[in-house]
Coordinates of C-alpha atoms in Angstrom, one line a residue:
Chain X
M1 CA -0.1 -0.2 0.1
S2 CA 1.4 3.3 -0.9
F3 CA 1.4 6.4 0.7
R4 CA -0.8 8.8 -1.6
I5 CA -0.7 12.2 -1.7
L6 CA -3.2 14.4 -3.7
V7 CA -2.3 17.7 -4.4
L8 CA -4.6 20.7 -5.6
V9 CA -3.2 23.1 -7.7
K10 CA -4.2 26.1 -9.4
Q11 CA -3.4 28.2 -12.5
V12 CA -4.2 31.8 -11.9
P13 CA -3.8 35.0 -13.7
D14 CA -0.2 36.9 -11.9
T15 CA -2.5 39.7 -10.2
R16 CA 0.6 40.8 -8.3
N17 CA 2.2 42.2 -11.6
V18 CA -1.0 44.0 -12.7
G19 CA 0.0 46.9 -15.7
E20 CA -2.2 49.6 -16.9
N21 CA -3.6 47.5 -19.7
A22 CA -4.6 45.0 -17.2
M23 CA -8.3 46.9 -16.4
K24 CA -10.6 47.3 -19.1
A25 CA -12.2 50.6 -19.5
D26 CA -15.8 49.1 -18.0
G27 CA -13.5 48.5 -14.8
T28 CA -13.4 44.9 -15.7
V29 CA -10.2 42.5 -15.0
N30 CA -8.5 42.2 -18.7
R31 CA -7.6 38.5 -18.0
A32 CA -5.5 38.1 -21.8
A33 CA -3.4 41.1 -20.5
L34 CA -2.3 38.8 -17.1
P35 CA 0.5 36.3 -17.4
A36 CA -1.5 32.5 -16.2
I37 CA 0.9 31.4 -13.5
F38 CA 1.3 28.8 -11.1
N39 CA -0.4 29.7 -7.8
P40 CA 2.5 30.6 -5.6
E41 CA 1.5 28.7 -2.4
D42 CA 0.3 25.8 -4.4
M43 CA 4.3 25.5 -5.5
N44 CA 4.8 25.5 -1.8
A45 CA 2.2 22.4 -1.5
L46 CA 3.7 20.6 -4.3
E47 CA 7.1 20.9 -2.7
M48 CA 5.5 19.7 0.7
A49 CA 4.2 16.3 -1.1
L50 CA 7.6 16.1 -3.1
K51 CA 9.6 16.5 0.2
V52 CA 7.7 13.1 1.7
K53 CA 8.5 11.0 -1.7
D54 CA 12.4 12.0 -1.1
E55 CA 11.6 10.5 2.6
R56 CA 9.4 7.3 1.7
D57 CA 10.1 5.1 -1.4
D58 CA 6.1 4.5 -1.1
A59 CA 4.8 8.2 -1.4
Q60 CA 3.2 8.8 -4.7
V61 CA 2.1 12.4 -5.6
I62 CA -0.9 13.0 -7.8
V63 CA -1.7 16.6 -8.7
L64 CA -4.9 17.7 -9.4
T65 CA -6.3 21.0 -11.1
M66 CA -9.3 22.6 -12.1
G67 CA -9.5 24.9 -15.0
P68 CA -10.1 25.3 -18.6
S69 CA -7.8 23.2 -20.9
R70 CA -4.5 25.5 -20.8
A71 CA -4.7 24.7 -17.1
A72 CA -2.8 21.5 -18.2
D73 CA 0.2 23.8 -18.1
V74 CA 0.4 23.6 -14.4
I75 CA -0.1 19.7 -14.3
R76 CA 2.8 19.5 -16.6
E77 CA 5.0 21.8 -14.7
S78 CA 4.2 19.7 -11.4
L79 CA 5.4 16.4 -13.5
Y80 CA 8.7 18.2 -14.3
R81 CA 9.2 19.1 -10.7
G82 CA 8.7 15.2 -9.5
A83 CA 4.7 14.3 -9.2
D84 CA 4.3 11.3 -10.6
K85 CA 0.7 12.0 -12.1
G86 CA -1.7 14.8 -13.0
Y87 CA -5.5 15.0 -13.7
L88 CA -7.2 17.9 -15.2
I89 CA -10.7 18.4 -13.9
T90 CA -12.4 20.5 -16.8
D91 CA -16.2 21.2 -18.1
R92 CA -18.3 23.7 -19.1
K93 CA -20.4 23.0 -16.2
F94 CA -17.9 24.2 -13.7
A95 CA -18.1 27.7 -15.1
G96 CA -18.6 30.7 -12.3
S97 CA -17.8 27.8 -9.7
D98 CA -17.7 29.9 -6.1
T99 CA -15.6 28.6 -3.6
L100 CA -18.2 26.1 -2.7
A101 CA -19.2 24.7 -6.1
T102 CA -15.3 24.7 -6.4
S103 CA -15.1 22.7 -3.2
Y104 CA -17.9 20.3 -4.0
T105 CA -16.2 19.6 -7.5
L106 CA -12.8 19.1 -6.5
A107 CA -13.8 16.9 -3.4
A108 CA -15.6 14.7 -5.9
A109 CA -12.5 14.4 -8.0
A110 CA -10.5 13.6 -4.4
R111 CA -13.2 10.8 -3.6
K112 CA -12.8 8.9 -6.7
L113 CA -8.9 8.8 -6.1
M114 CA -9.4 7.5 -2.4
P115 CA -7.6 6.2 -0.6
F116 CA -5.0 8.9 -0.2
N117 CA -3.3 9.6 2.8
L118 CA -2.7 13.9 2.6
L119 CA -4.4 16.2 0.7
I120 CA -2.4 19.2 0.0
A121 CA -3.1 22.8 -1.2
G122 CA -1.8 25.9 -1.4
R123 CA -3.6 28.4 1.6
Q124 CA -5.0 30.5 -1.1
A125 CA -4.9 31.6 -4.8
I126 CA -3.8 35.2 -5.6
D127 CA -6.5 36.2 -8.0
G128 CA -9.1 35.5 -5.4
D129 CA -7.1 35.4 -1.5
T130 CA -10.1 33.8 0.1
A131 CA -8.3 30.6 1.7
Q132 CA -11.8 28.8 1.5
V133 CA -11.6 26.0 -0.9
G134 CA -9.0 24.0 1.2
P135 CA -11.0 24.0 4.5
Q136 CA -14.3 23.3 2.4
V137 CA -12.8 20.4 0.4
A138 CA -11.9 19.1 4.0
E139 CA -15.7 19.3 5.1
K140 CA -17.2 17.6 2.1
L141 CA -14.6 14.8 2.3
N142 CA -15.4 14.9 6.1
L143 CA -11.7 14.9 7.0
P144 CA -10.0 17.1 9.9
Q145 CA -8.0 20.1 8.3
V146 CA -4.9 21.7 9.0
T147 CA -4.4 25.0 7.7
Y148 CA -1.4 27.5 7.5
A149 CA 1.2 24.5 7.5
E150 CA 4.6 25.4 7.0
E151 CA 6.6 22.3 7.6
L152 CA 5.6 18.4 7.6
Q153 CA 7.7 17.4 10.6
D154 CA 7.0 13.2 10.7
V155 CA 5.4 11.5 8.1
S156 CA 6.7 8.0 9.1
G157 CA 3.4 6.6 10.5
A158 CA -0.3 6.4 10.7
S159 CA -0.5 10.2 11.9
V160 CA 1.6 13.4 10.6
I161 CA 3.5 16.0 12.7
V162 CA 2.7 19.4 10.9
K163 CA 4.4 22.8 11.9
R164 CA 1.9 25.7 11.4
R165 CA 2.5 29.2 10.7
L166 CA 0.3 31.6 12.5
D167 CA 0.2 35.5 12.7
R168 CA 2.4 35.8 15.8
G169 CA 3.9 32.3 16.1
V170 CA 4.1 28.7 15.6
E171 CA 1.9 25.9 16.5
T172 CA 3.1 22.0 16.1
V173 CA 0.1 19.7 15.8
K174 CA -0.1 15.8 15.4
V175 CA -3.1 14.4 13.4
D176 CA -4.0 10.9 11.8
T177 CA -4.3 10.7 7.9
P178 CA -5.7 11.0 5.8
V179 CA -6.0 14.6 6.2
V180 CA -6.5 18.1 4.7
L181 CA -3.1 20.6 4.8
T182 CA -3.2 24.0 3.2
V183 CA 0.2 25.3 2.8
H184 CA 1.3 29.0 4.0
S185 CA 3.9 30.6 1.5
S186 CA 6.4 30.7 4.6
A187 CA 7.0 26.7 3.7
E188 CA 9.9 25.9 1.4
P189 CA 9.5 27.1 -2.1
C190 CA 9.6 24.3 -4.7
R191 CA 12.6 22.5 -5.9
P192 CA 13.1 23.6 -10.0
R193 CA 12.4 21.8 -12.9
N194 CA 14.3 18.4 -13.2
A195 CA 16.4 18.1 -16.4
K196 CA 15.5 14.7 -17.1
R197 CA 12.0 14.8 -16.0
L198 CA 11.2 17.9 -18.3
L199 CA 12.6 15.4 -21.3
S200 CA 10.7 12.7 -20.1
F201 CA 7.3 14.7 -19.5
K202 CA 7.7 17.5 -22.4
H203 CA 5.1 15.1 -24.4
A204 CA 2.6 15.1 -21.7
R205 CA -0.9 15.8 -22.6
T206 CA -4.5 15.6 -22.0
V207 CA -6.7 14.1 -24.6
T208 CA -8.1 17.3 -25.5
E209 CA -4.8 18.9 -26.3
L210 CA -3.8 15.7 -28.3
Q211 CA -6.7 16.2 -30.6
N212 CA -5.5 19.5 -31.4
E213 CA -2.1 18.3 -31.9
V214 CA -0.7 18.3 -35.5
K215 CA 1.4 15.3 -34.8
D216 CA 0.1 12.1 -34.3
Y217 CA 1.4 11.1 -30.7
T218 CA -0.6 7.5 -31.2
S219 CA 2.8 5.4 -31.0
L220 CA 4.6 7.4 -28.7
Y221 CA 1.8 7.1 -26.2
N222 CA 1.3 3.5 -26.7
D223 CA 4.8 2.9 -25.5
R224 CA 4.5 5.7 -22.8
P225 CA 1.5 5.7 -21.2
Y226 CA 2.4 7.7 -18.3
L227 CA 2.3 11.0 -20.6
E228 CA -1.2 11.2 -20.5
I229 CA -2.7 13.8 -18.2
E230 CA -6.3 12.4 -17.2
E231 CA -8.8 14.7 -18.1
W232 CA -11.9 14.4 -16.2
T233 CA -15.1 16.1 -17.1
A234 CA -18.3 16.1 -14.8
D235 CA -19.9 13.0 -16.2
N236 CA -16.3 11.3 -14.7
L237 CA -17.4 12.4 -11.3
K238 CA -20.2 11.5 -9.1
V239 CA -21.9 15.1 -9.1
D240 CA -25.5 16.4 -9.0
D241 CA -25.3 19.3 -11.9
E242 CA -27.5 21.5 -9.4
W243 CA -24.3 21.8 -7.1
L244 CA -21.8 22.8 -10.2
G245 CA -20.4 26.2 -11.5
L246 CA -22.9 29.0 -11.6
S247 CA -26.0 27.3 -10.0
G248 CA -24.1 25.6 -7.2
S249 CA -22.7 28.8 -6.4
P250 CA -24.8 30.8 -3.5
T251 CA -22.2 33.8 -3.7
K252 CA -23.1 36.0 -7.0
V253 CA -21.3 39.0 -8.1
K254 CA -23.5 42.1 -7.9
K255 CA -21.2 44.7 -9.2
I256 CA -17.0 45.0 -10.1
E257 CA -15.6 48.4 -9.4
N258 CA -12.0 50.3 -10.1
V259 CA -10.5 51.2 -6.9
V260 CA -11.3 54.4 -6.9
F261 CA -9.1 57.2 -4.2
K262 CA -10.5 60.6 -3.7
Q263 CA -7.9 62.6 -5.6
K264 CA -6.7 65.4 -3.2
D265 CA -5.0 68.8 -4.5
S266 CA -2.0 67.9 -3.2
V267 CA 0.6 71.0 -1.6
Q268 CA 3.5 70.1 -3.2
I269 CA 6.7 71.2 -1.0
T270 CA 10.3 70.6 -1.1
G271 CA 12.7 69.1 1.7
A272 CA 14.2 72.5 1.9
D273 CA 14.3 73.6 5.3
E274 CA 11.7 77.1 5.2
D275 CA 9.0 74.7 3.5
L276 CA 9.4 72.2 6.1
D277 CA 9.4 74.7 9.0
K278 CA 6.1 76.2 7.5
L279 CA 4.7 73.1 7.4
M280 CA 5.4 72.0 10.9
K281 CA 4.0 75.3 12.1
D282 CA 1.0 75.0 10.2
L283 CA 0.3 71.6 11.6
V284 CA 1.0 72.7 15.2
D285 CA -1.6 76.0 14.4
S286 CA -4.4 73.7 13.1
H287 CA -4.0 71.3 15.8
V288 CA -3.4 68.2 14.1
I289 CA -0.3 67.8 15.9
G290 CA 1.3 69.3 19.5
Chain U
M1 CA -34.9 33.9 13.8
E2 CA -33.5 36.3 11.1
N3 CA -30.9 37.6 13.6
I4 CA -27.5 39.0 12.9
F5 CA -25.0 36.6 14.3
V6 CA -21.3 37.3 15.5
Y7 CA -18.6 34.8 16.0
C8 CA -16.4 36.3 19.0
E9 CA -12.6 35.2 18.9
I10 CA -11.1 34.8 22.1
T11 CA -7.2 35.9 22.0
E12 CA -4.1 34.3 24.0
E13 CA -4.7 36.7 27.0
G14 CA -8.3 35.4 27.0
H15 CA -10.0 38.7 25.9
V16 CA -12.6 38.8 22.8
A17 CA -10.5 40.0 19.7
D18 CA -10.9 43.5 18.7
V19 CA -12.1 42.1 15.5
S20 CA -15.2 40.4 17.2
L21 CA -15.8 43.9 19.1
Q22 CA -15.4 45.7 15.9
L23 CA -18.1 43.3 14.1
L24 CA -20.6 43.6 17.0
T25 CA -20.6 47.3 16.4
K26 CA -21.2 46.6 12.7
G27 CA -24.0 44.0 13.8
R28 CA -25.7 46.2 15.9
E29 CA -25.9 48.6 13.0
L30 CA -27.1 45.8 11.0
S31 CA -29.5 44.5 13.3
R32 CA -30.9 48.0 13.9
Q33 CA -31.5 48.7 10.3
L34 CA -33.4 45.2 9.8
G35 CA -35.5 45.4 12.9
V36 CA -33.9 42.1 14.2
E37 CA -31.5 41.3 17.3
L38 CA -27.9 40.6 17.7
E39 CA -26.7 37.5 18.5
A40 CA -23.2 36.4 19.6
A41 CA -21.4 33.2 20.3
A42 CA -18.0 33.0 22.2
L43 CA -16.0 29.4 22.7
G44 CA -13.2 28.9 25.0
K45 CA -12.1 27.9 28.5
D46 CA -12.4 30.3 31.5
M47 CA -14.8 33.0 30.1
D48 CA -16.1 34.4 33.2
Q49 CA -14.9 37.9 31.8
V50 CA -16.7 37.8 28.3
A51 CA -19.8 38.5 29.0
H52 CA -19.1 41.4 30.4
Q53 CA -16.9 42.6 27.2
V54 CA -19.7 41.9 24.8
R55 CA -22.5 43.2 26.7
P56 CA -21.5 46.7 26.1
Y57 CA -21.6 46.3 22.1
G58 CA -25.7 46.1 22.4
V59 CA -25.6 42.4 22.2
H60 CA -29.2 40.6 22.9
K61 CA -28.2 37.1 23.3
L62 CA -24.5 35.4 23.8
H63 CA -24.1 31.8 23.3
L64 CA -21.6 30.6 25.6
A65 CA -19.3 27.5 25.4
D66 CA -16.7 27.0 28.3
D67 CA -14.6 24.1 28.1
D68 CA -11.3 23.2 28.4
C69 CA -11.6 21.2 25.1
L70 CA -12.3 24.7 23.4
F71 CA -9.0 26.6 23.8
P72 CA -6.6 26.2 22.1
Y73 CA -8.4 26.8 19.2
T74 CA -9.1 23.5 17.1
T75 CA -11.3 23.4 14.1
L76 CA -13.8 20.7 14.0
P77 CA -15.3 21.2 17.4
H78 CA -15.6 25.0 16.7
A79 CA -17.3 24.2 13.4
A80 CA -19.5 22.1 14.7
I81 CA -20.6 24.1 17.6
I82 CA -21.3 27.1 15.3
A83 CA -22.9 25.1 12.4
G84 CA -25.3 23.6 14.9
L85 CA -25.6 26.8 16.4
C86 CA -26.7 28.8 13.1
Q87 CA -28.9 25.6 12.0
Q88 CA -30.8 26.2 15.2
I89 CA -31.0 29.8 15.7
K90 CA -31.2 30.5 12.0
P91 CA -29.6 33.7 11.2
Q92 CA -29.8 36.0 8.5
I93 CA -26.2 37.4 8.4
A94 CA -23.1 35.7 10.3
L95 CA -20.3 37.7 10.8
F96 CA -16.5 36.2 11.5
G97 CA -13.1 38.0 11.8
A98 CA -10.6 37.5 8.7
T99 CA -8.0 36.2 11.4
P100 CA -6.2 32.9 11.1
V101 CA -9.1 31.3 13.1
G102 CA -11.9 33.0 11.3
R103 CA -10.5 32.1 7.5
D104 CA -10.2 28.4 8.9
L105 CA -13.4 28.1 10.5
A106 CA -15.8 30.3 8.7
P107 CA -15.3 28.2 5.3
R108 CA -15.6 24.8 7.2
V109 CA -19.0 26.0 8.7
A110 CA -20.1 27.7 5.3
S111 CA -19.4 24.2 3.9
Q112 CA -21.6 22.4 6.0
L113 CA -24.4 24.7 6.1
Q114 CA -23.9 24.7 2.1
C115 CA -24.0 28.8 2.0
G116 CA -22.2 31.5 0.5
L117 CA -19.0 32.8 2.4
T118 CA -17.0 36.3 1.4
A119 CA -13.7 36.4 2.5
D120 CA -12.0 39.8 4.2
C121 CA -15.3 42.1 3.4
T122 CA -14.0 45.7 3.3
S123 CA -17.5 47.4 3.8
L124 CA -21.2 45.7 4.5
V125 CA -24.4 47.3 3.5
I126 CA -27.8 46.3 3.0
G127 CA -29.3 46.4 -0.3
D128 CA -31.8 45.3 -2.3
H129 CA -31.4 43.1 -5.7
H130 CA -33.5 42.5 -8.7
D131 CA -32.5 39.0 -10.6
K132 CA -33.2 39.8 -14.1
K133 CA -33.3 36.2 -15.3
S134 CA -35.8 35.2 -12.8
D135 CA -37.4 38.6 -12.6
T136 CA -37.0 38.5 -8.7
T137 CA -36.6 41.1 -6.4
Y138 CA -34.9 40.3 -3.2
K139 CA -34.8 42.7 -0.3
N140 CA -32.6 43.5 2.7
L141 CA -29.4 41.4 1.1
L142 CA -26.1 41.9 2.3
Y143 CA -23.9 43.7 0.3
Q144 CA -20.5 42.5 0.9
V145 CA -17.7 44.7 -0.7
R146 CA -14.3 43.3 -1.1
P147 CA -10.9 43.9 -2.8
A148 CA -10.6 41.3 -5.5
F149 CA -8.2 40.6 -8.0
G150 CA -4.9 41.5 -5.5
G151 CA -6.6 44.4 -4.8
N152 CA -7.2 45.7 -8.1
I153 CA -11.0 45.8 -8.1
I154 CA -13.5 46.0 -5.8
A155 CA -16.4 43.4 -5.9
T156 CA -19.6 43.6 -4.5
I157 CA -21.1 40.0 -3.7
I158 CA -24.6 39.0 -2.6
N159 CA -25.9 35.6 -1.7
P160 CA -29.6 35.6 -2.7
E161 CA -30.6 32.4 -1.8
T162 CA -28.8 30.6 1.2
R163 CA -29.0 31.9 4.8
P164 CA -27.1 32.7 6.5
Q165 CA -24.9 35.3 4.5
M166 CA -21.7 35.0 5.7
A167 CA -18.9 37.1 5.7
T168 CA -15.6 37.5 7.2
V169 CA -14.1 40.9 7.8
R170 CA -10.4 42.3 8.6
E171 CA -9.3 43.9 11.7
G172 CA -9.4 47.3 11.9
V173 CA -11.9 47.6 8.9
M174 CA -15.1 48.6 10.9
K175 CA -15.2 51.2 14.0
Q176 CA -15.4 49.7 17.3
E177 CA -18.1 51.9 19.6
V178 CA -20.0 50.4 22.4
A179 CA -23.8 51.2 22.1
D180 CA -25.4 54.2 23.5
K181 CA -28.1 52.2 25.7
P182 CA -26.8 48.5 25.5
A183 CA -29.5 45.5 25.2
D184 CA -30.4 43.5 28.3
M185 CA -28.1 40.6 27.3
E186 CA -29.5 37.3 27.7
I187 CA -26.7 34.3 28.3
N188 CA -27.3 30.9 26.6
T189 CA -24.9 28.3 28.2
L190 CA -24.0 25.9 25.5
E191 CA -23.4 21.9 26.4
V192 CA -20.3 21.3 24.8
S193 CA -20.8 17.5 25.4
D194 CA -23.9 17.8 23.4
L195 CA -22.6 19.9 20.4
T196 CA -19.4 17.5 20.0
K197 CA -18.5 14.3 19.4
A198 CA -15.0 12.3 20.0
E199 CA -14.2 12.3 16.1
H200 CA -14.2 16.3 16.6
F201 CA -10.9 15.7 18.6
L202 CA -8.5 14.7 16.2
I203 CA -6.0 17.5 16.1
D204 CA -3.7 17.2 19.2
I205 CA -1.5 20.2 19.5
L206 CA 2.0 19.2 20.9
D207 CA 3.3 22.5 21.4
R208 CA 2.5 26.6 20.8
H209 CA 4.4 29.5 20.7
I210 CA 2.2 32.7 20.0
E211 CA 3.7 35.9 21.2
P212 CA 1.0 38.2 22.6
K213 CA -0.4 41.2 20.5
K214 CA 2.3 44.2 21.4
V215 CA 1.1 46.9 19.3
N216 CA -2.2 47.7 18.4
I217 CA -1.4 50.8 15.7
T218 CA -5.3 51.3 14.7
G219 CA -6.0 53.2 18.0
S220 CA -3.4 55.7 17.2
Q221 CA -4.0 59.5 16.4
I222 CA -0.9 59.8 14.7
I223 CA 0.8 57.1 12.3
I224 CA 4.2 57.2 10.6
S225 CA 4.3 54.5 8.5
G226 CA 7.6 53.4 6.1
G227 CA 7.5 51.5 2.8
Y228 CA 10.2 49.7 0.9
G229 CA 11.6 53.1 0.0
M230 CA 13.1 53.3 3.5
G231 CA 16.1 50.8 2.7
S232 CA 16.5 49.2 5.7
K233 CA 15.4 48.3 9.1
E234 CA 18.0 50.4 10.5
N235 CA 16.2 53.5 8.6
F236 CA 12.9 52.6 10.5
Q237 CA 14.5 54.3 13.5
L238 CA 14.1 57.4 11.8
L239 CA 10.2 56.9 12.1
Y240 CA 10.6 55.9 15.8
Q241 CA 12.1 59.0 16.3
L242 CA 9.6 61.0 14.3
A243 CA 6.7 59.0 16.4
E244 CA 8.3 59.6 19.7
A245 CA 8.5 63.4 18.9
L246 CA 4.8 63.8 17.2
G247 CA 3.4 61.0 19.9
G248 CA 2.3 58.6 17.6
E249 CA 3.0 54.9 16.5
V250 CA 5.3 53.6 13.5
A251 CA 3.4 51.4 11.0
G252 CA 4.8 50.0 7.5
S253 CA 3.6 48.9 4.2
R254 CA 3.5 45.1 2.8
A255 CA 6.7 45.5 1.1
A256 CA 8.3 47.0 4.3
V257 CA 7.0 44.2 6.1
D258 CA 7.9 41.2 3.9
A259 CA 11.5 42.9 3.8
G260 CA 11.6 42.4 7.4
F261 CA 12.3 46.6 8.0
V262 CA 8.8 46.1 10.7
E263 CA 6.8 43.5 12.1
H264 CA 3.1 42.2 10.5
D265 CA 1.1 43.8 13.8
R266 CA 2.2 47.1 12.4
Q267 CA 1.4 46.5 8.7
V268 CA -1.2 48.9 7.2
G269 CA -3.5 48.4 4.3
Q270 CA -5.6 45.2 2.6
T271 CA -3.6 42.5 4.3
G272 CA -2.8 44.2 7.2
V273 CA -5.1 46.7 9.4
T274 CA -7.1 49.8 8.4
V275 CA -6.5 53.0 10.0
R276 CA -7.7 56.5 9.8
P277 CA -5.7 58.6 12.1
K278 CA -5.3 62.3 12.6
L279 CA -2.3 62.4 10.6
Y280 CA -0.8 59.7 8.2
I281 CA 3.0 60.3 7.3
A282 CA 3.9 57.9 4.5
C283 CA 7.6 57.8 4.2
G284 CA 9.2 56.2 1.1
I285 CA 5.8 54.6 0.4
S286 CA 5.2 54.7 -3.4
G287 CA 1.0 53.7 -2.5
A288 CA 0.1 50.8 -4.2
V289 CA -3.7 50.4 -4.3
Q290 CA -3.6 47.7 -1.5
H291 CA -1.6 50.4 1.1
R292 CA -4.2 53.3 -0.4
A293 CA -7.3 51.2 0.5
G294 CA -5.9 50.9 4.2
M295 CA -5.1 54.6 5.0
E296 CA -7.0 57.0 2.7
Q297 CA -9.4 57.8 5.4
S298 CA -6.8 59.5 7.3
A299 CA -7.7 63.1 8.3
K300 CA -4.2 64.6 7.3
I301 CA -1.9 62.7 4.7
I302 CA 1.7 63.8 4.1
S303 CA 4.1 61.9 1.8
I304 CA 7.6 62.2 1.7
N305 CA 8.9 60.5 -1.6
T306 CA 11.9 60.7 -3.7
D307 CA 9.6 60.4 -6.5
P308 CA 6.9 63.0 -7.2
G309 CA 4.8 61.1 -9.3
A310 CA 4.5 58.3 -6.8
P311 CA 0.8 57.4 -6.7
I312 CA 0.4 58.2 -2.9
N313 CA 1.0 62.0 -4.0
N314 CA -2.5 61.9 -5.5
I315 CA -4.0 61.2 -1.7
A316 CA -1.6 63.0 0.1
D317 CA -2.2 66.7 1.4
Y318 CA 1.2 67.6 1.5
A319 CA 3.7 65.4 -1.0
I320 CA 7.1 66.4 0.0
T321 CA 9.9 65.7 -2.5
G322 CA 12.8 64.8 -1.1
K323 CA 14.8 61.9 0.9
V324 CA 13.5 60.2 4.4
E325 CA 16.9 60.4 5.4
E326 CA 17.2 64.4 4.9
V327 CA 13.3 65.6 5.6
I328 CA 12.6 63.4 8.9
P329 CA 15.3 64.9 10.8
K330 CA 14.0 68.2 9.7
L331 CA 10.3 67.6 10.8
I332 CA 11.3 66.7 14.4
K333 CA 13.5 69.9 14.7
Y334 CA 10.8 72.3 13.1
Y335 CA 8.1 70.5 15.3
K336 CA 10.3 71.0 18.4
K337 CA 10.6 74.6 17.6
H338 CA 6.8 75.1 17.5
A339 CA 5.1 73.2 19.5
K340 CA 3.8 74.6 22.4

């Protein structure tokens, strides 16, 4: 019996580097102008899983992502870095999912991959920053959760020891597996791609991607079945359509606005003595300070 | 039924967290507007002081669970008690602090109750909604306003169908004010053993090192804040000197906190605290959207920056173009000259 680890990863628009053209005139986000990246904390989650593989020969790391076809990029990236297998959960029916519908879908996929010992995800994704999906997947699977994990300290037995990073300190907990962990950005960064694995997995594709390839991969895939990134749609999961996508999402977006600040007519001053002398006098006289 | 519910978080020191008192303040306002009552729950051990702490905020009913097994916080027993309580009292709105505890607990509860949850709200307002598709009008929904997409846009989220409408709110975003005339508060003691099961105690805490909260910059009328442009932790000493002269507190931007110049408790902005002092002096802060959102309500803003085009200058009353190392000592000098 192997020690199975599921890692939930997400492809996200890089909201940390939003340029001028990232917002459309109507105030909505121009997703096309933002590069799609591997969600940073999911990278930490992947590393946490790969570390277990370093320590246990029987460990197997399985990556799951939910998203459109191009999200297979994050599966390939995971394979390059050491993951054993990847699944892309994709269906138009999932569009518009909020965290509840997302966790319902991901939990259904995770259930199909049971039994597993650990389910690890990044604490939050940078496009929403909600940190809700991890705990909600845990609830749907009726598993305990350990959030803000920074380090897995012992994975040798039936229980694991996890160090958690909190605002003002750390906490170390012991919990029986299976358990859901969400990983904090303070955890170890992910190892780089492995050159050998990069060569092995550069042709890893989903069925949909293969159909769009000009080249015929049939014989390659017959020789190397591990190259297939499995694609699961709603039909592959035991799910009720009513709980998917928009209809399964209790939260609705009523309005999106640009961040608007009240512009002020600033008094421009220099760092010269007379300017600063006058400024401090004005502030004292108007009782702002003093 | 249909009341407003607030989860009161208990700090390391055994007090009700400030963010919870802020939520009680907001909850009281919403409950008055909707003509319903304000209910709160507090879970922990040695909870003798809790009723005394929440009563002034106008709570009508406090649900109290006092048991050694509830502190330190672990997810499952708290989630079981809060979800069970919500199923019983059926609030229309349930609010949690966007703290490590609240952000661990609220999603678990929301999933169990199968209802919507909005994280890190910066504003909560009651309003109506007309759904065009179904031609249905929803009265008195909770508009949950939050930054999204890394803080670059502001989204208003609603939960038309599910109850409670759940939201988390960061500390310092909402005001904290006691009620003029607090209600007579009823206390409901929860039977912890009835609400929890052995399977909720799967997490064994082996070790904890949690520092008490040392500073609370939200209470300060004068804030001297530094950004990445301060250059070093040593240069932050200048800010402490200015803060001491003016009688204020030192704060920092996320970039300064990430760079290790200043501790997280002093971080201003969307992922820190929101402040509204009489005077905010931004030193070496360019003014990312996420930072400005946390301080734009300051009565007077002074920025000190080498770049006259820094975005912070657009919301500053005084924009000083210059080096902080040169400007701050002069500010101290001339303040001392004019101080009465």
